[in-house]
GROMACS .gro file of C-alpha atoms in nm:
model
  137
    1UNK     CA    1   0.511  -0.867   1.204
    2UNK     CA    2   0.210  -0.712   1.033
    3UNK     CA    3   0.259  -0.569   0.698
    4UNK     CA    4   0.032  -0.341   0.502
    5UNK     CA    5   0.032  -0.460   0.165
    6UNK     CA    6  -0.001  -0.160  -0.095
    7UNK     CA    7  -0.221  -0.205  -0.436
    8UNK     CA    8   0.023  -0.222  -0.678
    9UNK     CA    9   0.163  -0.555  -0.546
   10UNK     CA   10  -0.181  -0.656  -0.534
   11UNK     CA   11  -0.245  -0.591  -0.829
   12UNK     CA   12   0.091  -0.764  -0.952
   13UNK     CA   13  -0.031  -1.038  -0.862
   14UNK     CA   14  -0.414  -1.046  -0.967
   15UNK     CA   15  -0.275  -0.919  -1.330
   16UNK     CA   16  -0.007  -1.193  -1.348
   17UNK     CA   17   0.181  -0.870  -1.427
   18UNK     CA   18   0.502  -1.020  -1.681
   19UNK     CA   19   0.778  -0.784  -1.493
   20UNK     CA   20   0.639  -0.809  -1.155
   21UNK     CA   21   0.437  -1.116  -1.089
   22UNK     CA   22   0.739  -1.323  -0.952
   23UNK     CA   23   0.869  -1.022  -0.702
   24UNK     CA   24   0.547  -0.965  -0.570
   25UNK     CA   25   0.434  -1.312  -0.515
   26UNK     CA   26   0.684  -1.422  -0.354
   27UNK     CA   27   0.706  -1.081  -0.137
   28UNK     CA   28   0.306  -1.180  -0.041
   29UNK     CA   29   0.411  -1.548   0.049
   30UNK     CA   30   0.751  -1.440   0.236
   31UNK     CA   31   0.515  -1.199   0.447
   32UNK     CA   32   0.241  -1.405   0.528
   33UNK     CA   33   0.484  -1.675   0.683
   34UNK     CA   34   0.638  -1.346   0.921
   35UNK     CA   35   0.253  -1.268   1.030
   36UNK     CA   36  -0.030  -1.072   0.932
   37UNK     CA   37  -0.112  -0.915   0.587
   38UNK     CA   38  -0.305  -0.598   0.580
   39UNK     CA   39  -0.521  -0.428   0.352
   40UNK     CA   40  -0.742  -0.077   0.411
   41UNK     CA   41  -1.035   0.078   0.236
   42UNK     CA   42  -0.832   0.264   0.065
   43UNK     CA   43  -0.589   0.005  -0.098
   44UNK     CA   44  -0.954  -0.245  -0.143
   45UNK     CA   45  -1.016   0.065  -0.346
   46UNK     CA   46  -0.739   0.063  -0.555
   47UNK     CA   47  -0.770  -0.261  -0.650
   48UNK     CA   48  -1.115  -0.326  -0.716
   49UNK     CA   49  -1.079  -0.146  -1.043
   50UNK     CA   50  -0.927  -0.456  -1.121
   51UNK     CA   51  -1.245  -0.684  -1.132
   52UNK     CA   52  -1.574  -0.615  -1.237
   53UNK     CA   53  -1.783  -0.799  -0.918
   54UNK     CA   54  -1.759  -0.782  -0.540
   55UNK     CA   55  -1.775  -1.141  -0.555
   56UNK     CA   56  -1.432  -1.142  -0.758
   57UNK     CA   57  -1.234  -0.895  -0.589
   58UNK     CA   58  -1.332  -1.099  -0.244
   59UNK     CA   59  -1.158  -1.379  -0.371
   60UNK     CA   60  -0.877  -1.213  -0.498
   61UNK     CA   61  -0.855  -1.041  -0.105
   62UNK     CA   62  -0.973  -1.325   0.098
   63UNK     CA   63  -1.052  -1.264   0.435
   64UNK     CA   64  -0.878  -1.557   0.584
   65UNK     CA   65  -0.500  -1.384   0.393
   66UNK     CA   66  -0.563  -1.067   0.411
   67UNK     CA   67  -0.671  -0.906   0.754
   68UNK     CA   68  -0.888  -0.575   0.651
   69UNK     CA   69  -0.791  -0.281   0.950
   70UNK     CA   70  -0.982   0.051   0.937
   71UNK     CA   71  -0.809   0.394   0.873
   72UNK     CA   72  -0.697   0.568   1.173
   73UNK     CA   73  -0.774   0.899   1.248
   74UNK     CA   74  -0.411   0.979   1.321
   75UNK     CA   75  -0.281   0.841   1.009
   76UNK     CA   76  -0.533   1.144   0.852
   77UNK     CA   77  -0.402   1.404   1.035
   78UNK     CA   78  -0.023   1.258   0.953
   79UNK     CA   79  -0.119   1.185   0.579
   80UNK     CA   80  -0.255   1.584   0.526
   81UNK     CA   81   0.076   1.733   0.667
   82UNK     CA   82   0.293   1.456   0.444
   83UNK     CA   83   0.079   1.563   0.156
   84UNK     CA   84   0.101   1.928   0.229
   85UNK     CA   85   0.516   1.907   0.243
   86UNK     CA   86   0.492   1.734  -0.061
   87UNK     CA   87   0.247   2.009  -0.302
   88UNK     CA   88   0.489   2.268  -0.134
   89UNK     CA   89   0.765   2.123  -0.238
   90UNK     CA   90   0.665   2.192  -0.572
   91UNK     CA   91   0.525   1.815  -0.614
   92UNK     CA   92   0.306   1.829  -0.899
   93UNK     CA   93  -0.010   1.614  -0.880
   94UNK     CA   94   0.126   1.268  -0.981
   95UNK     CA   95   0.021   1.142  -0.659
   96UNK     CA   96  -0.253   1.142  -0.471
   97UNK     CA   97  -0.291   1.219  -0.130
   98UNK     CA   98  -0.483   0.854  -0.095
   99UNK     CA   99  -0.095   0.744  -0.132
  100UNK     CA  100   0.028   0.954   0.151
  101UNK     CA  101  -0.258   0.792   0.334
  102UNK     CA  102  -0.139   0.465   0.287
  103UNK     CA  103   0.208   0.547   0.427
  104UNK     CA  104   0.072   0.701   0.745
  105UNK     CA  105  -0.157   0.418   0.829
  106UNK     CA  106   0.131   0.160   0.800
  107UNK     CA  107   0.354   0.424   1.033
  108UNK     CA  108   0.104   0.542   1.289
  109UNK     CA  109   0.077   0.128   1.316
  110UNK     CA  110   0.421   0.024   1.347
  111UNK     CA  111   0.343  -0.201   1.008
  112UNK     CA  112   0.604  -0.238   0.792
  113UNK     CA  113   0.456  -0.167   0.389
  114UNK     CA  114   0.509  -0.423   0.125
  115UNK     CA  115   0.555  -0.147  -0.202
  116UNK     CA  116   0.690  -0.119  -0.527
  117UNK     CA  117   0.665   0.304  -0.479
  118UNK     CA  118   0.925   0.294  -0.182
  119UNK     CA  119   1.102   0.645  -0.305
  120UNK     CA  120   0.836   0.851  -0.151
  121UNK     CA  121   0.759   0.660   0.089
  122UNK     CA  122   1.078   0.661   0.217
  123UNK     CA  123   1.092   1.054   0.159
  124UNK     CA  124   0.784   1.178   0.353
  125UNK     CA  125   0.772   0.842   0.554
  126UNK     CA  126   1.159   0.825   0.641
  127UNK     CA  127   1.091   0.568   0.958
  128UNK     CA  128   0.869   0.401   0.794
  129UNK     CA  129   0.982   0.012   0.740
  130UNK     CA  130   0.960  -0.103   0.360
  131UNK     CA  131   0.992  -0.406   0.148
  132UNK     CA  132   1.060  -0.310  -0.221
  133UNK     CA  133   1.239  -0.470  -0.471
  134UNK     CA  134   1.593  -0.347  -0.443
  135UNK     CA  135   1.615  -0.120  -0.823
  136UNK     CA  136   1.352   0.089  -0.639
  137UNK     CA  137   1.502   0.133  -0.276
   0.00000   0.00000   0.00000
């Protein structure tokens, strides 16, 4: 099983976040005994506001944990049309299409996607495989 691990539990976990640190921890561990854990330049993106060095966030995301895949083309093309269903369904601009990008690189993968956001993932991404705590499901 790969699994593409999305920022906020990253983040969780590099904040020793008081109402999430123990969820997503253990989420990272329970994942990384099934196989592979995956990051993207987009989710190294999101959480390198988190640190003020290279040096630091490459720690935090080390190489030998978390595998770093490129972003497929066709999780582009599927991340604009997701994006586009969303503004015209009258979503207002509380998330960003880097989001929607996310969710179509774990799908046009066959990953599943460690999250804490599962609602719209599991709106515009409705195949999609998720881990999320179970109040958000």
């Amino acid at each position: 099983m790969e699994t593409l691990v999305d920022s906020n539990v990253i983040l969780d976990v590099c904040t020793k976040d008081p109402t999430w640190l123990d969820w997503s921890s253990a989420s990272i561990a329970e994942c990384a005994e099934q196989g592979a854990l995956v990051v993207n330049p987009i989710i190294y993106a999101e959480v390198s506001v988190g640190f003020q060095k290279i040096e630091e966030l490459e720690d935090a995301l080390r190489a030998d944990l978390f595998r770093r895949d490129p972003l497929p083309w066709e999780a582009a093309f599927l991340a604009g049309k997701a994006f586009f269903r969303y503004r015209k369904n009258a979503g207002v601009r509380l998330t960003p299409l880097p989001d929607f990008y996310i969710g179509a690189h774990a799908a046009v993968r066959g990953m599943t996607l460690l999250t804490r956001d599962a609602s719209r993932y599991k709106t515009y991404f409705p195949k999609l495989a998720l881990i999320a705590p179970p109040q958000v499901r």
